[in-house]
XYZ file of C-alpha atoms in Angstrom:
707
model
C 13.731 39.132 14.827
C 12.227 35.637 14.479
C 8.853 37.143 13.562
C 10.491 39.385 10.964
C 12.180 36.338 9.441
C 8.843 34.548 9.195
C 7.411 37.461 7.222
C 10.068 37.162 4.511
C 8.739 35.849 1.175
C 11.425 33.186 0.857
C 11.108 31.912 4.436
C 8.088 29.629 3.920
C 9.635 27.961 0.888
C 12.887 27.286 2.771
C 11.004 26.017 5.831
C 8.937 23.567 3.796
C 11.983 22.319 1.918
C 13.827 21.793 5.209
C 11.070 19.654 6.760
C 9.777 17.884 3.621
C 12.547 15.259 3.289
C 13.159 13.195 6.458
C 16.203 11.369 5.056
C 17.863 14.644 4.148
C 17.029 16.079 7.555
C 18.579 13.039 9.247
C 21.716 13.422 7.113
C 21.915 17.125 7.959
C 21.591 16.458 11.701
C 24.366 13.873 11.681
C 26.669 15.975 9.478
C 26.175 19.153 11.542
C 26.880 17.252 14.759
C 30.016 15.690 13.268
C 31.170 19.076 11.956
C 30.749 20.785 15.350
C 32.635 17.964 17.040
C 35.464 17.524 14.530
C 36.211 20.835 12.803
C 37.600 22.744 15.861
C 39.959 19.883 16.765
C 41.150 19.299 13.191
C 41.833 23.007 12.616
C 43.800 23.256 15.876
C 45.988 20.285 15.008
C 44.227 17.605 17.096
C 42.759 15.534 14.277
C 42.610 12.333 16.322
C 40.167 13.813 18.825
C 37.982 15.345 16.115
C 37.775 12.218 13.962
C 37.111 9.926 16.955
C 34.309 12.205 18.153
C 32.869 12.148 14.620
C 32.959 8.334 14.595
C 31.067 8.316 17.898
C 28.469 10.680 16.447
C 28.112 8.471 13.369
C 27.544 5.377 15.537
C 25.129 7.334 17.726
C 23.092 8.356 14.679
C 22.947 4.730 13.487
C 21.806 3.659 16.960
C 19.063 6.308 17.227
C 15.511 5.021 17.732
C 12.102 6.455 16.877
C 10.769 7.324 20.302
C 8.888 10.003 22.233
C 11.269 12.706 23.598
C 11.077 11.146 27.079
C 11.892 7.735 25.666
C 14.646 9.287 23.521
C 16.356 10.544 26.698
C 16.331 7.019 28.146
C 17.642 5.618 24.862
C 20.427 8.235 24.766
C 21.530 7.355 28.304
C 21.567 3.661 27.370
C 23.518 4.462 24.196
C 26.231 6.441 25.983
C 26.611 3.836 28.747
C 26.705 0.875 26.363
C 29.204 2.641 24.078
C 31.478 3.409 27.039
C 31.239 -0.165 28.326
C 31.853 -1.674 24.891
C 34.857 0.538 24.120
C 36.403 0.117 27.587
C 36.018 -3.668 27.362
C 37.980 -3.709 24.103
C 40.766 -1.624 25.633
C 40.968 -3.871 28.694
C 40.793 -7.236 26.916
C 42.710 -6.494 23.681
C 46.190 -7.176 25.163
C 45.090 -10.783 25.887
C 43.919 -12.208 22.517
C 42.291 -15.433 23.776
C 40.394 -13.557 26.491
C 39.420 -10.868 23.985
C 38.037 -13.504 21.571
C 35.850 -14.967 24.335
C 34.623 -11.519 25.350
C 33.929 -10.564 21.734
C 31.866 -13.699 21.093
C 29.937 -13.486 24.371
C 29.177 -9.763 24.136
C 28.034 -10.107 20.502
C 25.523 -12.812 21.407
C 24.331 -10.776 24.387
C 23.910 -7.536 22.430
C 22.058 -9.239 19.556
C 19.619 -10.845 22.006
C 19.125 -7.538 23.835
C 18.307 -6.007 20.448
C 15.375 -8.423 20.213
C 13.710 -6.910 23.287
C 12.255 -3.985 21.361
C 12.915 -1.132 18.968
C 14.580 1.019 21.633
C 17.152 -1.678 22.357
C 17.753 -2.792 18.757
C 19.603 0.334 17.655
C 21.519 0.701 20.914
C 22.780 -2.895 20.874
C 23.851 -2.661 17.219
C 25.683 0.584 17.973
C 27.509 -1.037 20.902
C 28.873 -3.807 18.657
C 29.851 -1.201 16.049
C 31.678 0.881 18.679
C 33.677 -2.185 19.754
C 34.985 -2.577 16.192
C 35.656 1.159 15.864
C 37.717 0.926 19.062
C 39.736 -1.931 17.554
C 40.339 0.141 14.398
C 41.616 3.095 16.407
C 43.783 1.018 18.722
C 47.094 1.794 17.022
C 46.335 5.511 16.633
C 45.180 6.439 20.142
C 47.430 8.617 22.335
C 46.377 6.676 25.459
C 44.059 3.700 26.208
C 41.449 5.804 27.992
C 40.732 8.221 25.140
C 38.472 6.035 22.980
C 36.103 5.021 25.842
C 35.751 8.767 26.487
C 35.612 10.221 22.979
C 33.367 7.672 21.224
C 30.500 7.926 23.788
C 31.033 11.706 23.888
C 30.524 11.880 20.127
C 27.306 9.869 20.428
C 26.196 12.182 23.243
C 26.923 15.256 21.103
C 24.791 13.975 18.244
C 22.081 12.806 20.662
C 21.796 16.217 22.325
C 21.476 17.996 18.969
C 18.827 15.538 17.805
C 17.017 15.818 21.118
C 17.002 19.631 20.919
C 15.357 19.467 17.489
C 12.866 16.922 18.770
C 11.874 19.107 21.720
C 11.401 21.985 19.288
C 9.010 19.762 17.291
C 7.971 16.979 19.704
C 5.499 15.390 17.255
C 8.007 15.263 14.422
C 8.868 11.548 14.740
C 5.219 10.572 14.639
C 4.549 12.845 11.668
C 7.504 11.341 9.796
C 6.343 7.767 10.377
C 2.775 8.563 9.322
C 4.108 10.366 6.244
C 6.226 7.330 5.328
C 3.081 5.213 5.607
C 1.097 7.492 3.279
C 3.997 7.625 0.813
C 4.149 3.816 0.825
C 0.400 3.749 0.157
C 0.849 6.240 -2.683
C 3.458 3.985 -4.316
C 1.107 0.997 -3.923
C -1.789 2.871 -5.542
C 0.391 4.028 -8.438
C 1.462 0.457 -9.140
C -2.111 -0.836 -8.865
C -3.234 1.777 -11.407
C -1.180 -0.143 -13.987
C -3.748 -2.972 -13.753
C -6.273 -0.739 -15.531
C -6.103 -1.876 -18.277
C -3.742 -4.884 -18.352
C -3.374 -8.339 -19.872
C -2.685 -11.603 -18.043
C 1.072 -11.520 -18.745
C 1.425 -7.939 -17.567
C -0.639 -8.688 -14.464
C 1.819 -11.309 -13.218
C 4.596 -8.706 -13.078
C 2.356 -6.047 -11.566
C 0.972 -8.332 -8.869
C 4.470 -9.453 -7.931
C 5.476 -5.818 -7.564
C 2.317 -5.118 -5.544
C 3.180 -7.963 -3.167
C 6.608 -6.375 -2.545
C 5.085 -2.921 -2.067
C 2.561 -4.418 0.339
C 5.454 -5.635 2.491
C 6.769 -2.063 2.690
C 3.266 -0.787 3.450
C 2.620 -3.239 6.289
C 6.080 -2.594 7.746
C 5.350 1.136 7.701
C 2.064 0.533 9.536
C 3.856 -1.575 12.141
C 6.561 1.047 12.742
C 3.938 3.785 13.047
C 2.015 1.721 15.575
C 5.160 1.304 17.684
C 5.827 5.051 17.677
C 2.185 5.765 18.574
C 2.454 3.371 21.517
C 5.688 5.084 22.570
C 3.924 8.460 22.640
C 0.879 7.010 24.395
C 3.088 5.574 27.159
C 4.833 8.909 27.699
C 1.737 11.165 27.745
C -0.548 11.662 30.735
C -3.145 13.490 28.645
C -3.612 11.861 25.250
C -5.905 14.537 23.799
C -3.190 15.823 21.451
C -2.497 12.276 20.289
C -6.057 11.684 19.042
C -5.660 13.385 15.602
C -2.584 11.258 14.908
C -4.403 8.105 15.955
C -7.241 9.015 13.613
C -4.762 9.563 10.743
C -3.359 6.115 11.502
C -6.846 4.579 11.454
C -7.471 6.299 8.119
C -4.205 4.924 6.741
C -5.231 1.390 7.708
C -8.658 1.837 6.141
C -7.190 3.224 2.903
C -4.726 0.353 2.761
C -7.501 -2.202 3.179
C -9.408 -0.628 0.289
C -6.279 -0.366 -1.851
C -5.350 -4.022 -1.233
C -8.810 -5.326 -2.141
C -9.707 -7.075 -5.415
C -13.205 -7.299 -6.894
C -12.808 -8.849 -10.335
C -10.300 -10.506 -12.649
C -9.141 -7.298 -14.248
C -7.352 -8.933 -17.193
C -10.720 -10.361 -18.346
C -12.367 -6.962 -18.094
C -9.436 -5.367 -19.944
C -9.714 -7.870 -22.809
C -13.177 -6.517 -23.702
C -12.758 -3.510 -26.058
C -15.990 -2.014 -24.698
C -14.338 -1.681 -21.293
C -11.246 0.197 -22.492
C -12.363 3.719 -21.535
C -13.845 2.499 -18.260
C -10.676 0.634 -17.237
C -8.501 3.622 -18.062
C -10.845 5.721 -15.938
C -10.275 3.436 -12.954
C -6.539 3.717 -13.552
C -6.820 7.502 -13.473
C -8.869 7.354 -10.276
C -6.163 5.277 -8.580
C -3.478 7.707 -9.752
C -5.480 10.624 -8.369
C -5.838 8.819 -5.025
C -2.073 8.232 -5.055
C -1.558 11.959 -5.572
C -3.963 12.744 -2.716
C -2.155 10.455 -0.259
C 1.177 11.995 -1.296
C -0.290 15.430 -0.558
C -1.374 14.223 2.859
C 2.166 12.967 3.542
C 3.446 16.405 2.539
C 0.955 17.997 4.951
C 2.248 15.867 7.810
C 5.872 16.765 7.062
C 5.527 20.491 6.365
C 2.404 21.565 8.252
C 0.869 22.996 5.058
C -2.936 22.480 5.109
C -4.165 19.515 3.084
C -5.892 20.384 -0.203
C -7.941 17.583 -1.687
C -7.553 17.251 -5.507
C -10.648 18.654 -7.209
C -10.046 16.328 -10.150
C -10.882 13.305 -7.973
C -14.516 14.298 -7.807
C -14.643 14.775 -11.582
C -13.168 11.312 -12.217
C -15.636 9.686 -9.785
C -18.613 11.423 -11.425
C -17.394 10.465 -14.911
C -17.043 6.803 -13.910
C -20.514 6.807 -12.381
C -21.930 8.136 -15.652
C -20.046 5.483 -17.618
C -21.369 2.702 -15.386
C -24.963 3.899 -15.727
C -24.746 3.306 -19.466
C -23.657 -0.314 -19.076
C -26.029 -3.304 -18.864
C -26.814 -4.410 -15.303
C -25.443 -7.914 -15.821
C -21.891 -6.774 -16.498
C -21.258 -4.038 -13.990
C -21.729 -5.551 -10.518
C -18.031 -6.031 -9.755
C -17.134 -2.666 -11.268
C -19.820 -0.962 -9.177
C -18.295 -2.464 -6.053
C -14.831 -1.325 -7.115
C -16.065 2.203 -7.767
C -17.886 2.262 -4.424
C -14.670 1.144 -2.732
C -12.514 3.843 -4.342
C -15.211 6.485 -3.842
C -15.154 5.772 -0.111
C -11.385 6.367 -0.105
C -11.983 9.653 -1.942
C -14.630 10.723 0.604
C -12.442 9.758 3.569
C -9.666 12.017 2.299
C -12.134 14.771 1.391
C -13.558 14.754 4.936
C -10.141 14.522 6.570
C -10.758 17.340 9.051
C -13.919 15.652 10.357
C -12.088 12.333 10.757
C -9.189 13.931 12.666
C -11.514 15.685 15.123
C -13.407 12.619 16.338
C -13.047 12.393 20.088
C -12.857 8.709 20.927
C -9.378 7.228 21.357
C -8.940 3.975 19.427
C -6.870 1.296 21.112
C -3.734 -0.121 19.510
C -2.278 -3.592 19.841
C 0.903 -3.763 21.919
C 3.383 -6.303 23.224
C 2.459 -6.743 26.903
C 5.275 -9.186 27.723
C 7.939 -8.193 30.246
C 11.561 -7.760 29.130
C 12.437 -11.090 30.753
C 9.625 -12.850 28.882
C 10.833 -11.386 25.593
C 14.412 -12.427 26.301
C 13.374 -15.913 27.382
C 11.378 -16.349 24.159
C 14.640 -16.027 22.202
C 16.537 -18.560 24.297
C 15.723 -21.687 22.343
C 17.876 -23.079 19.610
C 15.414 -22.763 16.751
C 14.847 -19.048 17.343
C 16.275 -17.136 14.324
C 17.747 -14.330 16.451
C 19.761 -16.699 18.637
C 21.066 -18.486 15.557
C 21.968 -15.164 13.970
C 23.788 -14.098 17.139
C 25.852 -17.309 17.166
C 26.653 -17.019 13.447
C 27.783 -13.409 13.790
C 29.922 -14.121 16.861
C 31.487 -17.050 14.972
C 32.353 -14.710 12.083
C 33.962 -12.298 14.543
C 36.040 -14.978 16.283
C 37.262 -16.478 12.991
C 37.993 -13.013 11.587
C 39.918 -12.075 14.725
C 41.804 -15.372 14.537
C 42.809 -14.621 10.922
C 44.031 -11.186 12.001
C 46.247 -12.705 14.693
C 47.484 -15.649 12.636
C 48.207 -13.811 9.382
C 49.169 -10.505 11.058
C 46.723 -8.609 8.841
C 47.184 -4.869 9.189
C 43.841 -3.229 10.022
C 42.151 -6.626 9.820
C 39.340 -5.145 11.858
C 37.709 -4.319 8.508
C 36.981 -8.050 8.263
C 34.848 -7.851 11.400
C 33.187 -4.610 10.322
C 32.213 -6.117 6.966
C 30.858 -9.273 8.650
C 28.746 -7.096 10.962
C 27.016 -5.364 8.046
C 26.849 -8.308 5.631
C 25.826 -11.172 7.927
C 22.017 -11.208 8.090
C 19.540 -13.721 9.580
C 18.802 -15.315 6.175
C 20.999 -16.605 3.359
C 19.245 -14.534 0.697
C 19.549 -11.237 2.563
C 23.207 -11.985 3.355
C 23.854 -12.689 -0.317
C 22.249 -9.383 -1.330
C 24.304 -7.484 1.237
C 27.481 -9.278 0.105
C 27.234 -8.002 -3.466
C 26.138 -4.542 -2.359
C 28.960 -4.235 0.176
C 31.706 -5.380 -2.186
C 30.412 -3.274 -5.088
C 29.965 -0.213 -2.880
C 33.425 -0.581 -1.309
C 35.234 -0.934 -4.626
C 33.359 2.014 -6.148
C 33.941 4.067 -3.004
C 37.678 3.385 -3.111
C 37.890 4.416 -6.765
C 35.838 7.580 -6.204
C 37.607 8.448 -2.946
C 41.113 8.114 -4.368
C 40.119 10.340 -7.294
C 38.680 13.011 -4.952
C 41.781 12.924 -2.733
C 43.924 13.852 -5.727
C 41.705 16.899 -6.272
C 41.515 17.853 -2.568
C 44.911 16.867 -1.107
C 44.905 19.408 1.744
C 43.760 18.827 5.311
C 40.742 21.044 4.750
C 39.969 19.058 1.599
C 40.049 15.791 3.569
C 37.744 17.297 6.189
C 35.267 18.438 3.528
C 35.419 14.974 1.916
C 34.739 13.286 5.266
C 31.738 15.474 6.115
C 30.190 15.400 2.623
C 30.597 11.627 2.510
C 28.905 11.354 5.920
C 25.951 13.423 4.671
C 25.390 11.297 1.590
C 25.903 8.073 3.545
C 22.958 8.892 5.806
C 20.940 10.284 2.907
C 21.152 6.993 0.954
C 21.184 4.567 3.880
C 17.447 3.777 3.772
C 17.137 4.015 -0.003
C 20.111 2.338 -1.708
C 22.487 0.451 0.561
C 25.269 0.021 -2.002
C 25.342 3.796 -2.658
C 25.554 4.382 1.098
C 28.545 1.989 1.191
C 30.289 4.072 -1.506
C 30.078 7.164 0.681
C 31.008 5.485 3.958
C 34.131 4.148 2.199
C 34.970 7.687 1.108
C 34.329 8.836 4.688
C 36.843 6.279 5.990
C 39.417 7.338 3.418
C 39.108 10.994 4.443
C 39.198 10.112 8.149
C 42.383 8.029 7.865
C 44.059 10.712 5.772
C 43.347 13.182 8.556
C 44.595 10.790 11.237
C 47.747 9.432 9.666
C 47.979 10.559 6.058
C 47.612 6.904 5.022
C 44.015 6.849 3.857
C 44.859 5.951 0.267
C 47.408 3.335 1.366
C 44.744 1.674 3.538
C 42.291 1.238 0.679
C 44.020 -1.833 -0.790
C 43.885 -3.776 2.508
C 40.327 -2.511 3.040
C 39.162 -4.041 -0.243
C 40.832 -7.360 0.595
C 39.392 -7.348 4.115
C 35.947 -6.520 2.722
C 36.075 -9.611 0.506
C 37.274 -11.773 3.443
C 34.574 -10.430 5.792
C 31.841 -10.900 3.201
C 33.059 -14.441 2.479
C 32.996 -15.279 6.195
C 29.415 -13.989 6.444
C 28.083 -15.968 3.483
C 29.902 -19.169 4.511
C 28.600 -18.943 8.084
C 25.006 -18.549 6.896
C 25.476 -21.343 4.354
C 27.028 -23.842 6.814
C 25.734 -22.974 10.281
C 22.099 -24.112 10.463
C 20.981 -22.828 7.050
C 17.269 -22.172 7.207
C 16.384 -22.948 3.590
C 13.029 -21.572 2.561
C 11.635 -24.876 1.261
C 11.710 -26.098 4.888
C 9.843 -23.026 6.131
C 7.299 -22.623 3.344
C 4.798 -25.364 4.390
C 4.570 -23.869 7.884
C 4.358 -20.317 6.541
C 1.640 -21.224 4.048
C -0.334 -23.068 6.700
C -0.014 -20.140 9.079
C -0.987 -17.640 6.371
C -4.166 -19.608 5.640
C -4.929 -19.824 9.360
C -4.510 -16.032 9.732
C -6.685 -15.417 6.667
C -9.338 -17.664 8.202
C -9.192 -15.611 11.410
C -9.468 -12.431 9.323
C -12.510 -13.877 7.532
C -14.159 -14.638 10.880
C -13.402 -11.123 12.118
C -15.002 -9.644 8.979
C -18.167 -11.685 9.487
C -18.267 -10.617 13.129
C -18.068 -6.976 12.007
C -21.009 -7.540 9.661
C -23.018 -8.981 12.554
C -21.990 -6.400 15.150
C -20.060 -3.351 13.985
C -18.262 -1.420 16.750
C -16.587 1.980 16.584
C -13.318 0.727 18.094
C -12.700 -2.456 16.103
C -9.406 -3.498 17.762
C -9.927 -7.263 17.354
C -10.746 -6.780 13.688
C -7.660 -4.647 13.102
C -5.437 -7.168 14.879
C -6.806 -10.021 12.731
C -6.291 -7.975 9.578
C -2.738 -6.979 10.555
C -1.783 -10.570 11.380
C -3.180 -11.775 8.037
C -1.077 -9.218 6.171
C 2.028 -10.015 8.219
C 1.629 -13.744 7.520
C 1.084 -13.035 3.817
C 4.189 -10.828 3.757
C 6.279 -13.497 5.484
C 5.147 -15.977 2.839
C 5.867 -13.597 -0.054
C 9.311 -12.764 1.346
C 10.140 -16.460 1.819
C 9.262 -17.219 -1.797
C 11.244 -14.166 -2.913
C 14.235 -15.259 -0.811
C 14.098 -18.726 -2.347
C 15.087 -17.184 -5.694
C 18.436 -16.171 -4.167
C 19.209 -19.610 -2.739
C 21.231 -22.379 -4.451
C 19.164 -24.104 -7.132
C 19.276 -27.482 -5.411
C 17.607 -25.881 -2.368
C 14.725 -24.461 -4.418
C 12.427 -27.431 -3.924
C 8.654 -27.131 -4.414
C 9.299 -23.824 -6.162
C 6.291 -23.933 -8.482
C 3.904 -25.245 -5.804
C 5.157 -22.568 -3.412
C 4.611 -19.864 -6.032
C 1.065 -21.037 -6.726
C 0.129 -21.184 -3.045
C 1.749 -17.812 -2.367
C -0.164 -16.304 -5.285
C -3.475 -17.884 -4.195
C -3.024 -16.818 -0.577
C -2.383 -13.231 -1.650
C -5.440 -13.381 -3.916
C -7.516 -14.664 -0.986
C -6.277 -11.794 1.180
C -7.202 -9.309 -1.559
C -10.740 -10.702 -1.832
C -11.088 -10.723 1.960
C -9.930 -7.090 2.017
C -12.713 -6.254 -0.441
C -15.250 -8.034 1.762
C -13.960 -6.163 4.806
C -13.788 -2.810 3.030
C -17.473 -3.030 2.077
C -18.755 -3.375 5.635
C -20.309 0.053 5.146
C -22.645 -1.269 2.403
C -24.732 -3.217 4.860
C -24.194 -3.614 8.583
C -25.740 -7.055 8.866
C -25.065 -10.411 7.285
C -27.593 -12.046 4.983
C -28.743 -15.525 6.202
C -27.538 -17.161 2.971
C -24.161 -15.539 3.375
C -23.942 -16.991 6.900
C -24.491 -20.514 5.597
C -21.962 -20.215 2.776
C -19.401 -18.628 5.106
C -19.410 -21.663 7.405
C -18.492 -23.923 4.475
C -15.703 -21.591 3.357
C -14.249 -21.443 6.873
C -14.206 -25.235 7.113
C -12.473 -25.536 3.725
C -9.797 -23.007 4.704
C -9.165 -24.831 7.987
C -8.764 -28.141 6.155
C -6.369 -26.622 3.612
C -4.267 -25.192 6.431
C -4.217 -28.535 8.274
C -3.188 -30.412 5.122
C -0.244 -28.112 4.538
C 0.767 -28.378 8.195
C 0.696 -32.184 7.901
C -1.933 -32.678 10.613
C -4.588 -33.891 8.140
C -4.033 -36.713 5.659
C -6.145 -38.176 2.888
C -9.003 -36.619 0.967
C -10.677 -33.454 2.319
C -14.138 -33.767 3.816
C -15.084 -30.296 2.516
C -15.992 -29.839 -1.143
C -16.347 -26.325 -2.511
C -17.845 -27.159 -5.922
C -21.432 -27.582 -4.624
C -21.089 -24.265 -2.782
C -19.849 -22.518 -5.916
C -22.729 -23.975 -7.960
C -25.280 -22.754 -5.425
C -23.658 -19.316 -5.294
C -23.778 -19.006 -9.082
C -27.436 -20.008 -9.092
C -28.357 -17.509 -6.403
C -26.426 -14.712 -8.126
C -28.219 -15.381 -11.412
C -31.592 -15.270 -9.637
C -31.050 -12.187 -7.435
C -31.720 -8.619 -8.442
C -29.084 -5.937 -7.911
C -28.881 -4.719 -4.354
C -26.830 -4.994 -1.188
C -27.628 -8.707 -0.664
C -26.350 -9.546 -4.114
C -23.258 -7.394 -3.579
C -22.448 -9.381 -0.444
C -22.764 -12.657 -2.321
C -20.583 -11.370 -5.199
C -17.814 -10.615 -2.737
C -18.320 -13.960 -1.024
C -18.233 -15.802 -4.350
C -14.750 -14.412 -5.050
C -13.571 -15.686 -1.653
C -15.193 -19.091 -2.233
C -13.634 -19.467 -5.679
C -10.058 -18.894 -4.523
C -10.716 -21.074 -1.443
C -11.631 -23.921 -3.784
C -8.326 -23.506 -5.640
C -6.388 -23.409 -2.370
C -8.096 -26.579 -1.139
C -7.370 -28.440 -4.378
C -3.715 -27.361 -4.432
C -3.241 -28.256 -0.752
C -4.779 -31.690 -1.373
C -2.436 -32.338 -4.314
C 0.654 -31.356 -2.293
C -0.302 -33.413 0.780
C -0.716 -36.621 -1.242
């Protein structure tokens, strides 16, 4: 029967559609689990049991981690146990308010710190806190105290078993999804970069800002994929089947390095009318590469064989012909750029050869024990400990307001604080507006739908549809997800007590109170304003870029097949650059009086990102020549020293005038470039000149700030 189904014409189209969209698949899993758990009870007149099981399934889906099937079993056991413990603790302590407040504060701090131990624990600990609040919300509706500690973990178990069954049917699915997300992030980055060709200086500022934000998403996707790869590697005795996925990950890193690289000041090239057709050609090449990486993501998700775009080869050949017609003096940087993008094209074209290489590349991993990770968080300046204390403070104050003002269903205050309160002021402020807007829109939409579907079956359909769209939008648009979770709550309370609409007024008020508590706690309790962090972040970013530069030079001297140290240096440079870009971005959301050194911070952030782009170009062109020219060695030493001094000045460990001066180095580089004929040695020096030029600007800016 199964084979007959596969032979149907429509089957392949349905199968591909089912697997192509991970967010939709996640939403379907959660909704199906909630339907199986709730529908039988609601239809037989036991709505409380059905809705409580559905809430447990919802929390279980939110707590789910990306892990190998063996690791997923361990995570599911931890989830069920922690949910049962959390819910039972609420039932036991709730009759004694002062004791409950102490338990709530202590358990919140503990769970947040446990979440810092690793990805597997992060979701479970968040879910345990969420279950505690769900138990408080259902306190007045439960038939007996023991039902919630049974039903909520059972709902999570029901969802977990369904998800686990799907995962065992396709055990590599999690890894394929994470790799696909990485290639889709790369595709978005390439599409945005294509807008640089052609572009003017004003347009470039906007594009480069957008590229910096997309680079954050790209690096985060690489980091998540690495964690899932390590999870699979730990669970497998024979890693032969893992090798193709490791190779796809190595390819993704290589493509990202090439995509992030810069070779010339593109606004200057665009300003020359003679370059118009050539620049548009480069833009088309980047768009074609974006399409190719999107196809590869589709291959990973659906299993359809990868087909490399034929048009890519045509665009590459056309650009080569265009470059041949240009004078030698004006095409060096463009030749390097074309070589760089051509290598990306060839890597994708020869994908099957890359995936079948036999050696197993090593991946960086956190080798600390759980105790060492926990101990690292137990100092007062650690952001996770501060966040844990802030959140527990919000909970205690919110609970105190409930008791003092006798707020009906005041637990919404705590629930809002849980979702709104974030480690930084800027992220909390974003969540505040999104949560309030989403709640108000959800109430309006939900009340309107209830009038159309007033029956019990209508409320059940509303609850399940809202759950589907909540999970569908959760990773994409948080405020839209809030709209649907509000509608879910309205449907659930209508099923439980027929008072869903009546509860919406208090819910809106409690949402505002919970959001206000979150923003005030972040504003008052040890606010970590970005202007205090930026000097350290800039200094660290320069230090990581210096380490990346050294790793590149080492690769030129001695290239190895498994370049783990190089990849670690590159990843750390990108992570430091992302932290710097995010800090500057967050500063825009802070009170104006806290936005000190805004212009200097912007300039240094921009220059550091430019340096990383030029270093990426230098690293990406290791294939041009596998040894370093003696002149390049000498210049590199001077650049390293200048970067170290700039980092020390920003860190405050070096005062006065710098001992390094880049101008003589730049003069010598210009002279040598004007004397040298085209070839690999000159190409190396062109790339090095770009690095030296931005290093000079960084050194000058650092000197001005340190005075």
